[in-house]
């Protein structure tokens, strides 16, 4: 969940409660867009619901979340594990995953650019982002509510992802955004060093 708020904070407890009512179809709809990946990392995995919807789309997967309670509640599988860690300091070597995924999590980070660039570091092929376009009306409404609960609500804009990272971006109904960044190409750009 939130990547900076203590796990017992009132806003954190409310958000955990709200996520219990999210239908599984919400996760499955985006899971269909994730190509098969031998090694996958789900950054900001929460209770592992999105990772669970990806069954059959990876050889082995790691879910990462800073909230130990959520990691404990994640389902166990012989093909996946969960790690308590900060998205801004992933405890993995460079390019050890094929694909990194952020599903409804990147805007929860206090420093979303640091988390995104850390995912690019550990990903060999691509980073996929499923979130809301920060320039859209729905993202502004969600941000208002989340900020009132004490969250950073740091929605990134689709245009910025395209410009800064060369992301292929699709903005759908109600401002839902799917972005894909080619990690290998991004690492080769001189401007990606030392950001």
C-alpha atoms as an extended CHARMM CRD file, in Angstrom:
* protein
*
       195  EXT
         1         1  UNK       CA              0.0000000000        0.0000000000        0.0000000000  PROA      1               0.0000000000
         2         2  UNK       CA              1.3770000000        3.3900000000        0.9270000000  PROA      2               0.0000000000
         3         3  UNK       CA              5.1270000000        3.3840000000        0.7430000000  PROA      3               0.0000000000
         4         4  UNK       CA              5.8710000000        5.7990000000        3.5540000000  PROA      4               0.0000000000
         5         5  UNK       CA              2.9380000000        5.8090000000        5.9850000000  PROA      5               0.0000000000
         6         6  UNK       CA              3.1830000000        3.6020000000        9.1090000000  PROA      6               0.0000000000
         7         7  UNK       CA              1.1330000000        0.4450000000        8.5540000000  PROA      7               0.0000000000
         8         8  UNK       CA             -1.1080000000        1.1930000000       11.5470000000  PROA      8               0.0000000000
         9         9  UNK       CA             -2.0790000000        4.7210000000       10.4470000000  PROA      9               0.0000000000
        10        10  UNK       CA             -5.8490000000        5.3640000000       10.1000000000  PROA      10              0.0000000000
        11        11  UNK       CA             -5.6000000000        6.0890000000        6.3430000000  PROA      11              0.0000000000
        12        12  UNK       CA             -3.6450000000        2.8860000000        5.8050000000  PROA      12              0.0000000000
        13        13  UNK       CA             -6.2610000000        0.7950000000        7.6170000000  PROA      13              0.0000000000
        14        14  UNK       CA             -9.0850000000        2.4220000000        5.6240000000  PROA      14              0.0000000000
        15        15  UNK       CA             -7.3170000000        1.8290000000        2.3090000000  PROA      15              0.0000000000
        16        16  UNK       CA             -6.7220000000       -1.8340000000        3.2330000000  PROA      16              0.0000000000
        17        17  UNK       CA            -10.4320000000       -2.1690000000        3.9610000000  PROA      17              0.0000000000
        18        18  UNK       CA            -11.4230000000       -0.5200000000        0.6680000000  PROA      18              0.0000000000
        19        19  UNK       CA             -9.1150000000       -2.7960000000       -1.3550000000  PROA      19              0.0000000000
        20        20  UNK       CA            -10.9520000000       -5.8400000000        0.0550000000  PROA      20              0.0000000000
        21        21  UNK       CA            -13.9870000000       -4.8060000000       -2.0060000000  PROA      21              0.0000000000
        22        22  UNK       CA            -12.1440000000       -4.5150000000       -5.3270000000  PROA      22              0.0000000000
        23        23  UNK       CA            -13.5010000000       -7.2490000000       -7.6260000000  PROA      23              0.0000000000
        24        24  UNK       CA            -10.9980000000       -9.7880000000       -8.9560000000  PROA      24              0.0000000000
        25        25  UNK       CA            -12.0960000000       -8.8240000000      -12.4940000000  PROA      25              0.0000000000
        26        26  UNK       CA            -10.3020000000       -5.4840000000      -11.9530000000  PROA      26              0.0000000000
        27        27  UNK       CA             -6.9970000000       -7.3420000000      -11.6560000000  PROA      27              0.0000000000
        28        28  UNK       CA             -7.7000000000       -9.9160000000      -14.3820000000  PROA      28              0.0000000000
        29        29  UNK       CA             -8.5190000000       -7.2340000000      -16.9830000000  PROA      29              0.0000000000
        30        30  UNK       CA             -5.0030000000       -5.7760000000      -16.7790000000  PROA      30              0.0000000000
        31        31  UNK       CA             -3.3230000000       -9.1550000000      -16.2790000000  PROA      31              0.0000000000
        32        32  UNK       CA             -4.2590000000      -10.0680000000      -19.8580000000  PROA      32              0.0000000000
        33        33  UNK       CA             -1.9720000000       -7.2480000000      -21.0510000000  PROA      33              0.0000000000
        34        34  UNK       CA              1.1390000000       -8.7020000000      -19.3660000000  PROA      34              0.0000000000
        35        35  UNK       CA              3.1720000000      -10.9000000000      -21.7270000000  PROA      35              0.0000000000
        36        36  UNK       CA              4.7030000000      -14.1390000000      -20.4600000000  PROA      36              0.0000000000
        37        37  UNK       CA              7.8650000000      -13.4510000000      -18.4590000000  PROA      37              0.0000000000
        38        38  UNK       CA             10.2840000000      -16.0780000000      -17.0940000000  PROA      38              0.0000000000
        39        39  UNK       CA             11.1600000000      -13.7450000000      -14.1490000000  PROA      39              0.0000000000
        40        40  UNK       CA              8.7070000000      -11.0420000000      -13.0780000000  PROA      40              0.0000000000
        41        41  UNK       CA              8.6000000000       -8.5410000000      -10.2140000000  PROA      41              0.0000000000
        42        42  UNK       CA              5.3940000000       -6.8680000000       -8.9960000000  PROA      42              0.0000000000
        43        43  UNK       CA              6.4470000000       -3.6220000000       -7.2980000000  PROA      43              0.0000000000
        44        44  UNK       CA              3.9940000000       -2.4650000000       -4.6320000000  PROA      44              0.0000000000
        45        45  UNK       CA              2.2860000000       -5.8500000000       -4.6610000000  PROA      45              0.0000000000
        46        46  UNK       CA              0.1430000000       -5.2750000000       -1.5700000000  PROA      46              0.0000000000
        47        47  UNK       CA             -1.7200000000       -8.5140000000       -0.7510000000  PROA      47              0.0000000000
        48        48  UNK       CA             -0.6140000000      -10.1150000000       -4.0210000000  PROA      48              0.0000000000
        49        49  UNK       CA             -3.9840000000       -9.9050000000       -5.7680000000  PROA      49              0.0000000000
        50        50  UNK       CA             -2.5720000000       -8.7040000000       -9.0830000000  PROA      50              0.0000000000
        51        51  UNK       CA              0.2610000000      -11.2180000000       -8.9540000000  PROA      51              0.0000000000
        52        52  UNK       CA             -2.3170000000      -13.9260000000       -8.2840000000  PROA      52              0.0000000000
        53        53  UNK       CA             -4.2260000000      -12.8930000000      -11.4140000000  PROA      53              0.0000000000
        54        54  UNK       CA             -1.0250000000      -13.3320000000      -13.4570000000  PROA      54              0.0000000000
        55        55  UNK       CA             -0.8820000000      -17.0980000000      -12.8970000000  PROA      55              0.0000000000
        56        56  UNK       CA              0.5530000000      -18.7770000000      -15.9960000000  PROA      56              0.0000000000
        57        57  UNK       CA              2.1160000000      -15.5460000000      -17.2470000000  PROA      57              0.0000000000
        58        58  UNK       CA              5.4580000000      -16.0310000000      -15.5160000000  PROA      58              0.0000000000
        59        59  UNK       CA              7.9410000000      -18.7530000000      -14.6340000000  PROA      59              0.0000000000
        60        60  UNK       CA              8.7480000000      -17.2500000000      -11.2330000000  PROA      60              0.0000000000
        61        61  UNK       CA              7.5810000000      -13.9840000000       -9.6870000000  PROA      61              0.0000000000
        62        62  UNK       CA              8.4670000000      -11.8000000000       -6.7300000000  PROA      62              0.0000000000
        63        63  UNK       CA              6.0060000000       -9.4420000000       -5.1010000000  PROA      63              0.0000000000
        64        64  UNK       CA              7.5750000000       -6.5320000000       -3.2200000000  PROA      64              0.0000000000
        65        65  UNK       CA              5.8440000000       -4.2830000000       -0.7050000000  PROA      65              0.0000000000
        66        66  UNK       CA              7.0300000000       -2.1960000000        2.2320000000  PROA      66              0.0000000000
        67        67  UNK       CA              4.0050000000       -3.1960000000        4.3420000000  PROA      67              0.0000000000
        68        68  UNK       CA              4.8760000000       -6.3970000000        6.2280000000  PROA      68              0.0000000000
        69        69  UNK       CA              1.2210000000       -7.0560000000        7.1420000000  PROA      69              0.0000000000
        70        70  UNK       CA              0.2110000000       -7.0930000000        3.4970000000  PROA      70              0.0000000000
        71        71  UNK       CA              3.1340000000       -9.3040000000        2.5400000000  PROA      71              0.0000000000
        72        72  UNK       CA              2.1220000000      -11.7700000000        5.2910000000  PROA      72              0.0000000000
        73        73  UNK       CA             -1.4220000000      -11.8670000000        3.8720000000  PROA      73              0.0000000000
        74        74  UNK       CA             -0.1940000000      -12.6390000000        0.3330000000  PROA      74              0.0000000000
        75        75  UNK       CA             -1.0200000000      -16.0840000000       -1.0560000000  PROA      75              0.0000000000
        76        76  UNK       CA              1.7420000000      -18.6760000000       -1.0720000000  PROA      76              0.0000000000
        77        77  UNK       CA              2.7880000000      -20.3920000000       -4.2790000000  PROA      77              0.0000000000
        78        78  UNK       CA              5.7150000000      -22.5440000000       -5.4360000000  PROA      78              0.0000000000
        79        79  UNK       CA              6.1270000000      -20.0990000000       -8.3460000000  PROA      79              0.0000000000
        80        80  UNK       CA              6.0640000000      -16.8250000000       -6.4010000000  PROA      80              0.0000000000
        81        81  UNK       CA              7.4300000000      -15.2890000000       -3.2470000000  PROA      81              0.0000000000
        82        82  UNK       CA              6.9310000000      -11.9850000000       -1.4560000000  PROA      82              0.0000000000
        83        83  UNK       CA              9.5750000000       -9.6870000000       -0.0080000000  PROA      83              0.0000000000
        84        84  UNK       CA              9.2650000000       -6.7720000000        2.4000000000  PROA      84              0.0000000000
        85        85  UNK       CA             11.3780000000       -3.9930000000        0.8740000000  PROA      85              0.0000000000
        86        86  UNK       CA             11.2660000000       -0.3990000000       -0.2930000000  PROA      86              0.0000000000
        87        87  UNK       CA             10.5370000000        0.0930000000       -3.9840000000  PROA      87              0.0000000000
        88        88  UNK       CA             13.1950000000        2.8100000000       -3.9570000000  PROA      88              0.0000000000
        89        89  UNK       CA             15.9110000000        0.3380000000       -2.8570000000  PROA      89              0.0000000000
        90        90  UNK       CA             15.0320000000       -3.0440000000       -4.3290000000  PROA      90              0.0000000000
        91        91  UNK       CA             17.3040000000       -5.7730000000       -2.8890000000  PROA      91              0.0000000000
        92        92  UNK       CA             18.0510000000       -7.3370000000       -6.2810000000  PROA      92              0.0000000000
        93        93  UNK       CA             20.9300000000       -7.1490000000       -8.7410000000  PROA      93              0.0000000000
        94        94  UNK       CA             20.7140000000       -5.2470000000      -12.0270000000  PROA      94              0.0000000000
        95        95  UNK       CA             18.6480000000       -6.8230000000      -14.8250000000  PROA      95              0.0000000000
        96        96  UNK       CA             17.6850000000       -9.9030000000      -12.8000000000  PROA      96              0.0000000000
        97        97  UNK       CA             14.0000000000       -9.7650000000      -13.8470000000  PROA      97              0.0000000000
        98        98  UNK       CA             12.5910000000       -9.7970000000      -17.3480000000  PROA      98              0.0000000000
        99        99  UNK       CA              9.6000000000       -7.6260000000      -16.5100000000  PROA      99              0.0000000000
       100       100  UNK       CA              8.6640000000       -5.2500000000      -13.6930000000  PROA      100             0.0000000000
       101       101  UNK       CA              5.0210000000       -4.3390000000      -13.1040000000  PROA      101             0.0000000000
       102       102  UNK       CA              3.3450000000       -1.5240000000      -11.1540000000  PROA      102             0.0000000000
       103       103  UNK       CA             -0.3900000000       -2.1730000000      -10.8540000000  PROA      103             0.0000000000
       104       104  UNK       CA             -2.2450000000        0.6450000000       -9.1000000000  PROA      104             0.0000000000
       105       105  UNK       CA              0.8110000000        1.2520000000       -6.9330000000  PROA      105             0.0000000000
       106       106  UNK       CA              3.1640000000        3.8230000000       -8.4710000000  PROA      106             0.0000000000
       107       107  UNK       CA              1.0680000000        6.7970000000       -7.3280000000  PROA      107             0.0000000000
       108       108  UNK       CA              1.2880000000        5.5580000000       -3.7170000000  PROA      108             0.0000000000
       109       109  UNK       CA              5.0370000000        6.1690000000       -3.5610000000  PROA      109             0.0000000000
       110       110  UNK       CA              6.4360000000        9.3210000000       -1.9960000000  PROA      110             0.0000000000
       111       111  UNK       CA              9.1780000000        9.2910000000       -4.6780000000  PROA      111             0.0000000000
       112       112  UNK       CA              7.5850000000        7.6260000000       -7.7440000000  PROA      112             0.0000000000
       113       113  UNK       CA             10.5140000000        8.4920000000      -10.0530000000  PROA      113             0.0000000000
       114       114  UNK       CA             12.9640000000        6.7460000000       -7.7110000000  PROA      114             0.0000000000
       115       115  UNK       CA             10.7310000000        3.6630000000       -7.5940000000  PROA      115             0.0000000000
       116       116  UNK       CA             10.3140000000        3.6550000000      -11.3690000000  PROA      116             0.0000000000
       117       117  UNK       CA             14.0340000000        3.9880000000      -12.0170000000  PROA      117             0.0000000000
       118       118  UNK       CA             14.7980000000        1.2590000000       -9.5030000000  PROA      118             0.0000000000
       119       119  UNK       CA             12.3670000000       -1.0200000000      -11.3880000000  PROA      119             0.0000000000
       120       120  UNK       CA             14.1490000000       -0.0970000000      -14.6200000000  PROA      120             0.0000000000
       121       121  UNK       CA             17.4440000000       -1.0550000000      -12.9790000000  PROA      121             0.0000000000
       122       122  UNK       CA             16.3100000000       -4.5640000000      -12.0270000000  PROA      122             0.0000000000
       123       123  UNK       CA             14.3790000000       -5.2030000000      -15.2500000000  PROA      123             0.0000000000
       124       124  UNK       CA             16.0700000000       -6.6180000000      -18.3290000000  PROA      124             0.0000000000
       125       125  UNK       CA             13.2180000000       -6.0930000000      -20.8240000000  PROA      125             0.0000000000
       126       126  UNK       CA             10.3700000000       -3.8480000000      -19.7400000000  PROA      126             0.0000000000
       127       127  UNK       CA              8.5050000000       -2.0070000000      -17.0230000000  PROA      127             0.0000000000
       128       128  UNK       CA              4.7050000000       -1.9800000000      -17.2390000000  PROA      128             0.0000000000
       129       129  UNK       CA              2.6310000000        0.6330000000      -15.4200000000  PROA      129             0.0000000000
       130       130  UNK       CA             -1.1220000000        0.3140000000      -14.8800000000  PROA      130             0.0000000000
       131       131  UNK       CA             -2.4110000000        3.4490000000      -13.1630000000  PROA      131             0.0000000000
       132       132  UNK       CA             -4.3100000000        6.6520000000      -13.9200000000  PROA      132             0.0000000000
       133       133  UNK       CA             -2.9920000000        9.5100000000      -16.0380000000  PROA      133             0.0000000000
       134       134  UNK       CA             -2.0510000000       12.2950000000      -13.6310000000  PROA      134             0.0000000000
       135       135  UNK       CA             -3.4170000000       14.8590000000      -16.0820000000  PROA      135             0.0000000000
       136       136  UNK       CA             -6.9260000000       13.3760000000      -15.9960000000  PROA      136             0.0000000000
       137       137  UNK       CA             -9.9520000000       14.3440000000      -13.9310000000  PROA      137             0.0000000000
       138       138  UNK       CA            -10.3440000000       10.9490000000      -12.2310000000  PROA      138             0.0000000000
       139       139  UNK       CA             -6.7170000000       10.9900000000      -11.0690000000  PROA      139             0.0000000000
       140       140  UNK       CA             -7.2920000000       14.4380000000       -9.5560000000  PROA      140             0.0000000000
       141       141  UNK       CA            -10.3780000000       13.1740000000       -7.6910000000  PROA      141             0.0000000000
       142       142  UNK       CA             -8.5580000000       10.0770000000       -6.4050000000  PROA      142             0.0000000000
       143       143  UNK       CA             -5.5730000000       12.2440000000       -5.4360000000  PROA      143             0.0000000000
       144       144  UNK       CA             -7.8120000000       14.5560000000       -3.4000000000  PROA      144             0.0000000000
       145       145  UNK       CA             -9.2830000000       11.6260000000       -1.4620000000  PROA      145             0.0000000000
       146       146  UNK       CA             -5.9490000000        9.8710000000       -0.9450000000  PROA      146             0.0000000000
       147       147  UNK       CA             -4.2110000000       13.0660000000        0.1690000000  PROA      147             0.0000000000
       148       148  UNK       CA             -6.9890000000       13.6070000000        2.7190000000  PROA      148             0.0000000000
       149       149  UNK       CA             -6.1430000000       10.1280000000        4.0560000000  PROA      149             0.0000000000
       150       150  UNK       CA             -2.4430000000       11.0090000000        4.2850000000  PROA      150             0.0000000000
       151       151  UNK       CA             -1.1550000000        9.4370000000        1.0620000000  PROA      151             0.0000000000
       152       152  UNK       CA              1.1370000000       11.1870000000       -1.4270000000  PROA      152             0.0000000000
       153       153  UNK       CA             -1.1080000000       10.4480000000       -4.4750000000  PROA      153             0.0000000000
       154       154  UNK       CA              1.7870000000       11.1310000000       -6.8440000000  PROA      154             0.0000000000
       155       155  UNK       CA              0.0970000000       10.4020000000      -10.1760000000  PROA      155             0.0000000000
       156       156  UNK       CA              2.4640000000       10.6700000000      -13.1410000000  PROA      156             0.0000000000
       157       157  UNK       CA              1.2700000000       12.1160000000      -16.4180000000  PROA      157             0.0000000000
       158       158  UNK       CA              1.1970000000        9.9560000000      -19.5430000000  PROA      158             0.0000000000
       159       159  UNK       CA              2.9110000000       12.6670000000      -21.6060000000  PROA      159             0.0000000000
       160       160  UNK       CA              5.7820000000       12.9010000000      -19.1140000000  PROA      160             0.0000000000
       161       161  UNK       CA              6.3150000000        9.1160000000      -19.1540000000  PROA      161             0.0000000000
       162       162  UNK       CA              6.4660000000        9.2060000000      -22.9500000000  PROA      162             0.0000000000
       163       163  UNK       CA              8.8940000000       12.1250000000      -23.0190000000  PROA      163             0.0000000000
       164       164  UNK       CA             11.1940000000       11.2210000000      -20.1410000000  PROA      164             0.0000000000
       165       165  UNK       CA             11.2970000000        7.4280000000      -20.5360000000  PROA      165             0.0000000000
       166       166  UNK       CA             10.2500000000        6.8330000000      -24.1330000000  PROA      166             0.0000000000
       167       167  UNK       CA              7.2200000000        4.9360000000      -22.8300000000  PROA      167             0.0000000000
       168       168  UNK       CA              4.5440000000        3.6440000000      -25.1290000000  PROA      168             0.0000000000
       169       169  UNK       CA              1.4140000000        4.9600000000      -23.4210000000  PROA      169             0.0000000000
       170       170  UNK       CA             -2.2780000000        4.2700000000      -23.8740000000  PROA      170             0.0000000000
       171       171  UNK       CA             -4.8600000000        6.3010000000      -21.9810000000  PROA      171             0.0000000000
       172       172  UNK       CA             -8.2720000000        4.6620000000      -21.8410000000  PROA      172             0.0000000000
       173       173  UNK       CA            -11.6690000000        5.3480000000      -20.4460000000  PROA      173             0.0000000000
       174       174  UNK       CA            -11.8090000000        7.4760000000      -17.3210000000  PROA      174             0.0000000000
       175       175  UNK       CA             -8.0940000000        8.2240000000      -17.6550000000  PROA      175             0.0000000000
       176       176  UNK       CA             -6.8480000000        4.6940000000      -16.9910000000  PROA      176             0.0000000000
       177       177  UNK       CA             -3.2910000000        4.4650000000      -18.2550000000  PROA      177             0.0000000000
       178       178  UNK       CA             -1.1320000000        1.6190000000      -19.5060000000  PROA      178             0.0000000000
       179       179  UNK       CA              2.5200000000        2.4810000000      -20.0740000000  PROA      179             0.0000000000
       180       180  UNK       CA              5.4080000000        0.2820000000      -21.1870000000  PROA      180             0.0000000000
       181       181  UNK       CA              9.0390000000        1.3360000000      -20.9300000000  PROA      181             0.0000000000
       182       182  UNK       CA             11.7500000000       -0.6170000000      -22.7440000000  PROA      182             0.0000000000
       183       183  UNK       CA             14.3070000000       -1.0630000000      -19.9560000000  PROA      183             0.0000000000
       184       184  UNK       CA             17.2030000000       -1.9760000000      -22.2540000000  PROA      184             0.0000000000
       185       185  UNK       CA             16.7470000000        1.0840000000      -24.4690000000  PROA      185             0.0000000000
       186       186  UNK       CA             16.3320000000        3.3550000000      -21.4530000000  PROA      186             0.0000000000
       187       187  UNK       CA             19.6150000000        2.1290000000      -19.9240000000  PROA      187             0.0000000000
       188       188  UNK       CA             21.4680000000        2.8510000000      -23.1790000000  PROA      188             0.0000000000
       189       189  UNK       CA             20.3810000000        6.5040000000      -23.2360000000  PROA      189             0.0000000000
       190       190  UNK       CA             23.1170000000        8.7990000000      -21.8490000000  PROA      190             0.0000000000
       191       191  UNK       CA             20.4900000000       10.8660000000      -19.9980000000  PROA      191             0.0000000000
       192       192  UNK       CA             19.4140000000        7.8080000000      -17.9470000000  PROA      192             0.0000000000
       193       193  UNK       CA             22.6990000000        7.7840000000      -16.0680000000  PROA      193             0.0000000000
       194       194  UNK       CA             22.6630000000        9.7020000000      -12.8020000000  PROA      194             0.0000000000
       195       195  UNK       CA             19.0060000000       10.8360000000      -12.8560000000  PROA      195             0.0000000000
